[in-house]
XYZ file of C-alpha atoms in Angstrom:
534
model
C 0.000 0.000 0.000
C 2.920 2.314 0.726
C 4.151 1.954 -2.910
C 0.728 2.699 -4.265
C 0.571 5.963 -2.324
C 4.008 6.968 -3.628
C 2.979 6.395 -7.240
C -0.249 8.330 -6.779
C 1.654 11.249 -5.335
C 4.125 11.283 -8.231
C 1.297 11.242 -10.783
C -0.438 14.189 -9.108
C 2.849 16.127 -9.026
C 3.436 15.522 -12.754
C -0.104 16.641 -13.552
C 0.429 19.828 -11.608
C 3.634 20.592 -13.523
C 1.816 19.886 -16.815
C -0.948 22.302 -15.958
C 1.565 24.935 -14.923
C 3.479 24.552 -18.175
C 0.239 24.690 -20.204
C -0.866 27.972 -18.687
C -1.269 30.567 -21.428
C -1.534 28.048 -24.240
C -5.305 28.729 -24.576
C -6.694 31.827 -26.305
C -9.223 32.962 -23.675
C -11.784 35.484 -25.015
C -14.477 37.295 -23.039
C -17.985 36.734 -24.379
C -19.369 39.944 -25.823
C -21.858 41.668 -23.552
C -24.858 43.557 -24.914
C -27.083 46.184 -23.409
C -30.528 46.539 -25.041
C -32.496 49.728 -24.463
C -35.404 51.472 -26.133
C -37.911 48.740 -25.273
C -40.433 49.419 -22.498
C -40.498 46.256 -20.419
C -42.550 47.708 -17.560
C -45.714 48.923 -19.286
C -48.054 47.437 -21.850
C -47.814 48.452 -25.484
C -51.472 48.894 -26.421
C -52.531 48.654 -30.038
C -55.707 48.189 -32.070
C -55.799 45.291 -34.501
C -55.983 46.278 -38.200
C -55.661 49.951 -37.238
C -52.270 50.378 -35.547
C -48.608 49.658 -36.207
C -46.345 48.478 -33.393
C -43.140 50.488 -33.734
C -40.139 49.709 -31.526
C -36.624 50.940 -32.270
C -34.204 49.252 -29.860
C -30.712 50.513 -29.208
C -27.929 47.948 -28.831
C -24.749 48.868 -26.985
C -21.679 46.598 -27.125
C -19.936 46.650 -23.763
C -16.879 44.552 -24.719
C -16.310 44.835 -28.471
C -17.361 47.029 -31.340
C -19.288 44.612 -33.467
C -21.529 46.034 -36.145
C -25.284 45.445 -36.237
C -24.763 43.152 -39.214
C -22.915 40.661 -37.040
C -26.093 39.816 -35.135
C -29.296 38.007 -36.031
C -32.585 39.473 -34.774
C -36.029 38.060 -34.132
C -39.241 39.399 -32.626
C -41.797 37.031 -31.113
C -45.361 37.646 -29.972
C -46.693 34.730 -27.949
C -50.360 34.747 -26.827
C -50.678 34.732 -23.049
C -52.716 31.526 -23.205
C -50.143 29.642 -25.311
C -48.828 26.485 -23.625
C -45.113 26.985 -24.221
C -44.292 23.971 -22.031
C -45.776 21.743 -24.743
C -44.026 23.213 -27.743
C -46.222 26.236 -28.401
C -43.137 28.483 -28.288
C -42.195 27.872 -31.913
C -41.128 29.849 -34.972
C -44.820 30.359 -35.699
C -44.686 33.260 -33.252
C -41.818 35.075 -34.969
C -43.280 38.230 -36.493
C -40.094 39.961 -37.705
C -36.343 39.324 -38.174
C -35.150 42.917 -38.386
C -33.493 45.056 -35.748
C -36.231 47.682 -35.802
C -39.849 46.616 -35.524
C -42.572 48.240 -37.617
C -45.356 45.680 -37.437
C -48.899 46.340 -38.737
C -50.905 44.732 -35.945
C -53.237 42.019 -37.220
C -53.296 39.813 -34.122
C -56.641 39.052 -32.517
C -57.616 40.867 -29.330
C -55.767 39.663 -26.257
C -52.531 39.806 -24.278
C -49.172 38.858 -25.766
C -45.722 38.250 -24.327
C -43.166 39.901 -26.586
C -39.528 38.876 -26.976
C -36.758 40.656 -28.840
C -33.846 38.262 -29.423
C -30.327 39.306 -30.475
C -27.983 36.464 -31.474
C -24.230 36.815 -31.921
C -23.457 35.103 -35.261
C -19.928 34.176 -34.136
C -20.555 32.778 -30.648
C -24.202 31.814 -30.908
C -24.926 33.655 -27.665
C -28.427 35.158 -27.565
C -29.703 38.094 -25.515
C -33.428 38.625 -24.941
C -35.510 41.650 -23.959
C -39.072 40.982 -22.823
C -42.074 43.280 -23.348
C -45.871 43.152 -23.200
C -48.513 43.840 -25.848
C -52.253 44.347 -25.354
C -54.230 44.076 -28.590
C -57.793 45.307 -28.835
C -60.178 45.823 -31.714
C -62.337 48.743 -32.740
C -65.136 47.128 -30.731
C -63.334 45.424 -27.846
C -62.702 48.656 -25.916
C -63.859 52.251 -26.203
C -66.801 54.606 -25.838
C -70.071 52.952 -26.837
C -72.684 55.460 -27.964
C -76.179 53.989 -28.012
C -78.406 55.855 -30.442
C -81.854 55.566 -31.982
C -82.395 55.736 -35.729
C -85.673 54.990 -37.509
C -87.009 53.451 -34.275
C -84.152 50.937 -34.251
C -80.971 50.713 -32.195
C -77.784 52.154 -33.603
C -74.331 51.833 -32.036
C -71.470 54.267 -32.628
C -67.995 53.554 -31.230
C -65.164 55.924 -30.277
C -61.717 54.477 -29.594
C -58.968 56.565 -27.951
C -55.810 55.453 -29.762
C -53.748 57.745 -27.571
C -54.327 60.962 -25.675
C -54.756 62.993 -28.871
C -55.845 60.470 -31.506
C -59.302 58.905 -31.831
C -61.059 56.589 -34.261
C -64.842 56.850 -34.708
C -66.905 53.978 -36.105
C -70.473 54.989 -36.891
C -73.445 52.642 -36.984
C -71.495 49.427 -36.422
C -74.760 47.436 -36.431
C -75.796 48.696 -39.875
C -75.351 45.285 -41.532
C -76.908 43.264 -38.708
C -80.338 41.833 -39.390
C -81.470 41.848 -35.769
C -84.735 43.756 -35.229
C -84.250 45.458 -31.881
C -87.221 47.792 -31.973
C -86.791 50.960 -29.946
C -83.569 50.988 -27.895
C -83.880 51.786 -24.200
C -80.570 51.641 -22.353
C -77.025 50.370 -22.187
C -75.018 49.156 -19.167
C -71.402 48.141 -18.784
C -70.353 46.171 -15.706
C -66.667 45.483 -15.184
C -65.794 42.354 -13.223
C -62.685 40.316 -12.484
C -64.886 37.353 -11.724
C -64.002 33.758 -12.363
C -67.026 33.198 -14.582
C -68.832 36.390 -15.522
C -66.191 38.866 -16.614
C -67.023 42.279 -18.045
C -70.587 42.456 -19.332
C -72.172 44.911 -21.761
C -75.935 44.763 -21.367
C -78.187 46.243 -24.054
C -81.885 46.844 -23.426
C -84.497 47.335 -26.126
C -88.223 46.737 -26.446
C -87.538 43.151 -27.553
C -85.678 42.359 -24.315
C -82.201 42.479 -22.780
C -79.046 41.128 -24.417
C -75.487 40.506 -23.214
C -73.402 41.801 -26.098
C -70.528 39.749 -27.440
C -67.312 40.873 -25.735
C -65.410 41.271 -28.990
C -67.706 42.275 -31.860
C -70.667 43.604 -29.796
C -73.170 41.706 -31.917
C -76.695 41.348 -30.577
C -78.946 38.403 -31.279
C -81.088 35.713 -29.737
C -77.947 33.738 -28.871
C -77.010 36.359 -26.272
C -80.482 37.040 -24.867
C -80.129 37.475 -21.108
C -83.054 35.097 -20.585
C -80.619 32.197 -21.057
C -78.908 33.200 -17.797
C -82.136 32.692 -15.807
C -83.032 29.404 -14.182
C -86.732 29.857 -14.948
C -86.356 31.573 -18.299
C -88.754 34.503 -18.730
C -90.129 35.303 -22.163
C -88.732 38.817 -21.884
C -86.948 40.839 -19.251
C -86.274 44.571 -19.419
C -83.336 45.457 -17.175
C -83.560 48.890 -15.564
C -80.540 48.689 -13.262
C -77.409 46.527 -13.359
C -74.231 46.166 -11.299
C -71.561 43.555 -10.559
C -69.947 43.781 -7.128
C -66.217 44.212 -6.668
C -63.842 41.381 -5.955
C -63.384 39.370 -2.821
C -60.046 39.504 -0.992
C -59.988 41.652 2.153
C -56.733 43.476 2.874
C -55.571 43.120 6.487
C -52.031 44.479 6.295
C -49.116 45.146 3.953
C -49.134 42.251 1.520
C -51.547 40.288 3.721
C -55.063 39.134 2.789
C -57.455 37.326 5.108
C -58.363 34.762 2.438
C -62.132 35.082 2.890
C -63.604 34.506 -0.549
C -66.762 36.599 -0.727
C -68.913 35.921 -3.803
C -69.186 38.308 -6.697
C -72.806 39.265 -7.231
C -74.402 40.481 -10.422
C -77.536 42.344 -9.335
C -80.339 43.290 -11.744
C -83.477 45.377 -11.291
C -86.223 44.758 -13.854
C -89.057 46.929 -15.166
C -91.427 46.102 -12.285
C -88.837 46.676 -9.541
C -87.944 43.036 -8.899
C -84.338 42.292 -7.942
C -82.390 39.282 -9.208
C -78.982 38.068 -8.084
C -76.440 35.875 -9.863
C -73.371 34.608 -8.007
C -71.107 34.948 -11.030
C -68.038 33.687 -9.156
C -69.609 30.245 -9.334
C -69.264 28.354 -12.581
C -72.636 28.217 -14.289
C -74.204 30.762 -11.938
C -77.752 31.790 -12.887
C -80.335 34.377 -11.925
C -82.958 32.495 -9.963
C -85.774 33.678 -7.686
C -86.271 37.349 -6.885
C -84.466 38.578 -3.769
C -86.251 41.889 -3.121
C -87.501 40.933 0.329
C -86.590 42.389 3.739
C -87.844 40.711 6.919
C -90.331 38.696 4.904
C -91.815 41.771 3.215
C -91.377 42.258 -0.524
C -90.282 45.682 -1.755
C -90.119 47.386 -5.142
C -86.663 48.658 -6.077
C -85.876 51.887 -7.881
C -84.269 51.335 -11.312
C -80.684 51.817 -10.075
C -77.758 49.694 -8.808
C -74.494 51.076 -7.358
C -71.189 49.457 -6.381
C -67.888 50.516 -4.821
C -65.362 50.272 -7.629
C -62.126 51.637 -6.255
C -60.334 48.494 -5.066
C -61.005 45.957 -7.770
C -59.542 42.669 -6.566
C -57.832 43.891 -3.387
C -57.874 46.578 -0.725
C -59.996 47.618 2.194
C -63.197 48.061 0.194
C -62.877 44.798 -1.693
C -66.049 43.431 -0.101
C -68.265 46.519 -0.130
C -72.034 46.248 -0.458
C -74.196 46.650 -3.538
C -76.563 49.598 -3.056
C -80.268 49.856 -3.973
C -83.210 52.087 -3.065
C -86.846 51.060 -2.635
C -90.227 52.676 -3.138
C -90.680 53.010 0.633
C -87.803 55.482 0.632
C -85.138 53.225 2.139
C -81.471 52.958 1.223
C -80.919 49.218 0.809
C -77.716 47.180 0.618
C -76.774 43.634 -0.345
C -73.751 42.780 1.758
C -71.046 40.739 0.103
C -71.204 37.980 2.708
C -74.997 37.932 2.994
C -76.436 37.760 -0.509
C -79.746 39.233 0.556
C -81.011 42.818 0.972
C -81.246 44.719 4.233
C -81.855 48.339 5.188
C -78.537 50.150 4.987
C -76.711 50.883 8.235
C -74.253 53.720 8.780
C -71.299 54.361 11.062
C -69.842 57.666 12.237
C -71.551 61.038 11.841
C -75.227 60.952 10.900
C -76.346 63.492 8.309
C -79.554 61.742 7.261
C -81.658 58.699 8.022
C -81.454 55.477 6.020
C -85.186 55.947 5.467
C -86.388 58.874 3.365
C -90.157 58.305 3.029
C -91.951 60.243 0.324
C -88.780 60.681 -1.763
C -88.163 59.152 -5.177
C -84.679 58.353 -6.458
C -83.830 60.131 -9.709
C -80.075 59.572 -9.792
C -77.602 57.033 -8.382
C -73.931 57.113 -9.311
C -70.955 54.928 -8.464
C -67.425 56.358 -8.493
C -63.867 55.065 -8.157
C -63.144 57.275 -5.137
C -63.192 55.416 -1.774
C -66.514 53.754 -2.518
C -68.176 57.164 -2.782
C -71.706 56.843 -4.133
C -73.970 59.772 -4.966
C -77.764 59.795 -4.883
C -80.318 62.466 -5.774
C -83.864 62.158 -4.415
C -86.972 64.165 -5.232
C -89.763 64.649 -2.703
C -93.487 64.929 -3.375
C -93.298 68.744 -3.401
C -90.752 68.788 -6.230
C -87.687 69.601 -4.116
C -84.383 67.784 -4.764
C -81.856 66.513 -2.216
C -78.325 65.160 -2.669
C -76.634 62.390 -0.677
C -73.019 61.190 -0.574
C -72.405 57.715 0.854
C -69.123 55.829 1.200
C -69.713 52.102 0.741
C -67.218 50.433 3.062
C -65.973 46.952 3.886
C -68.577 44.461 5.060
C -71.370 47.009 5.266
C -69.476 49.632 7.275
C -70.941 52.604 5.408
C -70.437 56.279 6.203
C -72.225 59.482 5.229
C -70.328 62.296 3.534
C -72.762 64.739 1.890
C -76.356 65.786 2.381
C -78.348 68.855 1.466
C -81.095 70.461 -0.539
C -80.367 71.474 -4.123
C -81.249 75.075 -4.791
C -80.717 77.180 -7.861
C -82.253 78.377 -11.083
C -83.708 75.723 -13.331
C -83.765 72.941 -10.735
C -87.502 72.527 -11.288
C -86.731 71.693 -14.929
C -83.805 69.350 -14.239
C -83.570 66.306 -16.499
C -80.140 64.845 -15.660
C -77.709 64.829 -12.724
C -74.013 64.009 -12.305
C -71.519 64.366 -9.456
C -67.775 64.814 -9.798
C -66.172 61.675 -8.331
C -63.486 63.613 -6.431
C -64.260 67.330 -6.140
C -67.705 67.180 -4.543
C -69.375 69.180 -7.323
C -72.930 68.358 -8.414
C -74.097 69.127 -11.934
C -77.632 69.121 -13.261
C -78.996 69.793 -16.703
C -82.140 71.329 -18.113
C -82.931 71.115 -21.825
C -79.861 73.049 -22.980
C -77.993 74.239 -19.872
C -75.667 72.615 -17.345
C -75.564 73.984 -13.790
C -73.016 73.337 -11.037
C -73.346 73.282 -7.244
C -70.428 72.944 -4.815
C -71.508 70.352 -2.234
C -68.789 71.531 0.164
C -70.254 75.049 0.110
C -73.797 74.583 -1.223
C -75.032 77.954 -2.357
C -77.266 78.616 -5.321
C -76.251 76.657 -8.423
C -74.914 78.604 -11.393
C -74.922 78.028 -15.150
C -71.748 76.335 -16.339
C -72.492 75.510 -20.002
C -75.188 76.518 -22.434
C -75.999 74.830 -25.747
C -78.613 76.856 -27.613
C -80.369 74.893 -30.333
C -79.427 71.555 -28.728
C -81.033 69.151 -26.258
C -78.947 67.501 -23.544
C -79.456 63.719 -23.664
C -76.594 62.502 -21.430
C -74.843 64.089 -18.442
C -72.501 61.795 -16.547
C -69.113 60.772 -15.212
C -68.037 57.309 -16.325
C -66.107 55.284 -13.703
C -63.160 53.362 -15.141
C -62.908 50.377 -12.847
C -59.604 49.024 -14.198
C -57.956 52.386 -13.566
C -54.779 50.936 -12.084
C -54.079 49.348 -15.475
C -54.348 52.627 -17.377
C -51.851 55.367 -18.103
C -52.353 58.624 -16.210
C -54.182 60.361 -19.076
C -56.545 57.387 -19.366
C -57.305 57.300 -15.648
C -58.291 60.971 -15.766
C -61.209 60.109 -18.064
C -63.087 59.004 -14.937
C -63.096 62.670 -13.920
C -64.246 64.088 -17.246
C -67.795 65.383 -17.383
C -69.516 63.862 -20.413
C -72.235 65.894 -22.090
C -74.120 64.271 -24.968
C -76.501 66.456 -26.972
C -78.540 66.380 -30.162
C -78.997 69.282 -32.557
C -82.692 70.121 -32.555
C -82.972 70.988 -36.244
C -81.423 67.652 -37.285
C -83.495 65.332 -35.093
C -85.961 63.519 -37.291
C -84.948 64.042 -40.902
C -81.158 63.944 -40.314
C -80.936 62.147 -36.984
C -78.105 59.934 -38.277
C -75.727 62.883 -37.719
C -77.410 64.964 -35.021
C -75.365 63.828 -32.017
C -72.517 65.667 -30.301
C -70.360 64.529 -27.375
C -68.231 66.943 -25.363
C -65.898 65.952 -22.511
C -64.621 68.444 -19.926
C -61.750 68.337 -17.433
C -61.739 70.303 -14.170
C -58.947 71.778 -12.102
C -58.322 69.815 -8.860
C -58.499 73.100 -6.963
C -61.462 74.399 -8.956
C -59.397 77.531 -9.546
C -60.081 77.852 -13.261
C -62.800 77.164 -15.775
C -63.158 73.627 -17.133
C -61.237 72.650 -20.255
C -62.973 70.921 -23.146
C -60.767 67.866 -23.753
C -62.755 66.192 -26.537
C -65.590 66.931 -28.952
C -67.145 64.426 -31.344
C -69.782 65.414 -33.902
C -72.052 63.781 -36.493
C -73.005 60.932 -34.203
C -76.472 59.405 -34.009
C -79.477 60.368 -31.906
C -77.782 59.742 -28.541
C -79.474 57.783 -25.750
C -76.521 56.762 -23.590
C -72.713 56.813 -23.520
C -70.764 54.059 -21.757
C -67.084 53.143 -21.721
C -66.408 49.478 -22.458
C -63.326 48.227 -20.645
C -61.489 44.977 -21.213
C -59.946 42.750 -18.577
C -56.212 43.472 -18.774
């Protein structure tokens, strides 16, 4: 054994000398390092299919050598978010360009895409990759829906904001459809991050109520809302619609209590009955009416309100759905209860939950701390405003209350409340008035449109605001005024509609700015923004 150890030691010593002598015989070369810039990997590129071009001009910086751009191979991939790359879906089929700069006319279908820019060194074969994200929509998958009436039939116009300063208008997108809607009545959009329901656009006409296709907005018997009822009615005319916010309750930084409250889709029909669909459950249906409190049936006003500000997480993630009944009671459907009860309030009391003798004429959800506005009219013709914060698990608080006074209030046709500033607006035939709820003095005229009739006055809450750029989020705070030109209604109603959108100073220290104006639209009935789940 001693001799074996000696031989082993000699072999190791010879190997060491060999390695020492060989040092420097190899031509070591550092692998070239690349830095890729000019590609936004933090935010979504958002484009419209068959209307936009995706343009990305990356900059490539060599950190070790000075290779030319021609010494690299380039490829751009767009992989659908639902592609199963673990089973071979990540193939050359997703390569959309092999140039350094990308100028791609977008023809992909609506959806989310993972983008990859690959740079391959032709000499070493080393590849560098920069990741990015693309959201593709269509001219009907997202944008302002303008419901109009033309020749006693429904007409839909669509306005898409390409960017802050560029818009595309599609007029009468249903012109080639054969569906006979009869007179149009209303349009609702309900955003939801539910497991089953998702965002819903609900169209109401004299033939019934229809859940429009999420992509092409077509209407037909295949999307009649009656198919979502257990006992299918022959016809249902929805007067109010709302889907509650999501379910996780925030209990601390990065901590959620894990209680999975259902997502409710609440409808009010033409006779004041209330239906509820637990859309978080697969195959959920509207079943029996739920408009009963303590065994007594009530008739609901044609309105539904929800707290929208914390979609999917946050302290108000399980806020109540709000209703109002003919007895003059503010009613809520708590997220954990699934049945109506008279609303309860915490903190300072400005008004009672019961307002007998008052009819609701306006109910408005916002994206500001669950703030919900209501306007009631009593049997003497006086109007009153209410501001209610819908809180977690039915912990509701009162913020505003008062009587509306000012010229023209007896002729008011529409109401709207700024979601942040506490300013109430009301419209007569051709004038818009404003009233500061924080200092409620007589209302004053803000806008006047001689020769026009105001058909829509509203603020449109954008529920997916956290997914929008700053300029897009601000659209929740733009006052939308839709009018029709009196002389064109009737003979030329296909081009009588006008939409104006106004932005207000956060300090209310200057006059509002008109951000957008769209003309030659149809005979406007309602204006709703259709969001997509991002």
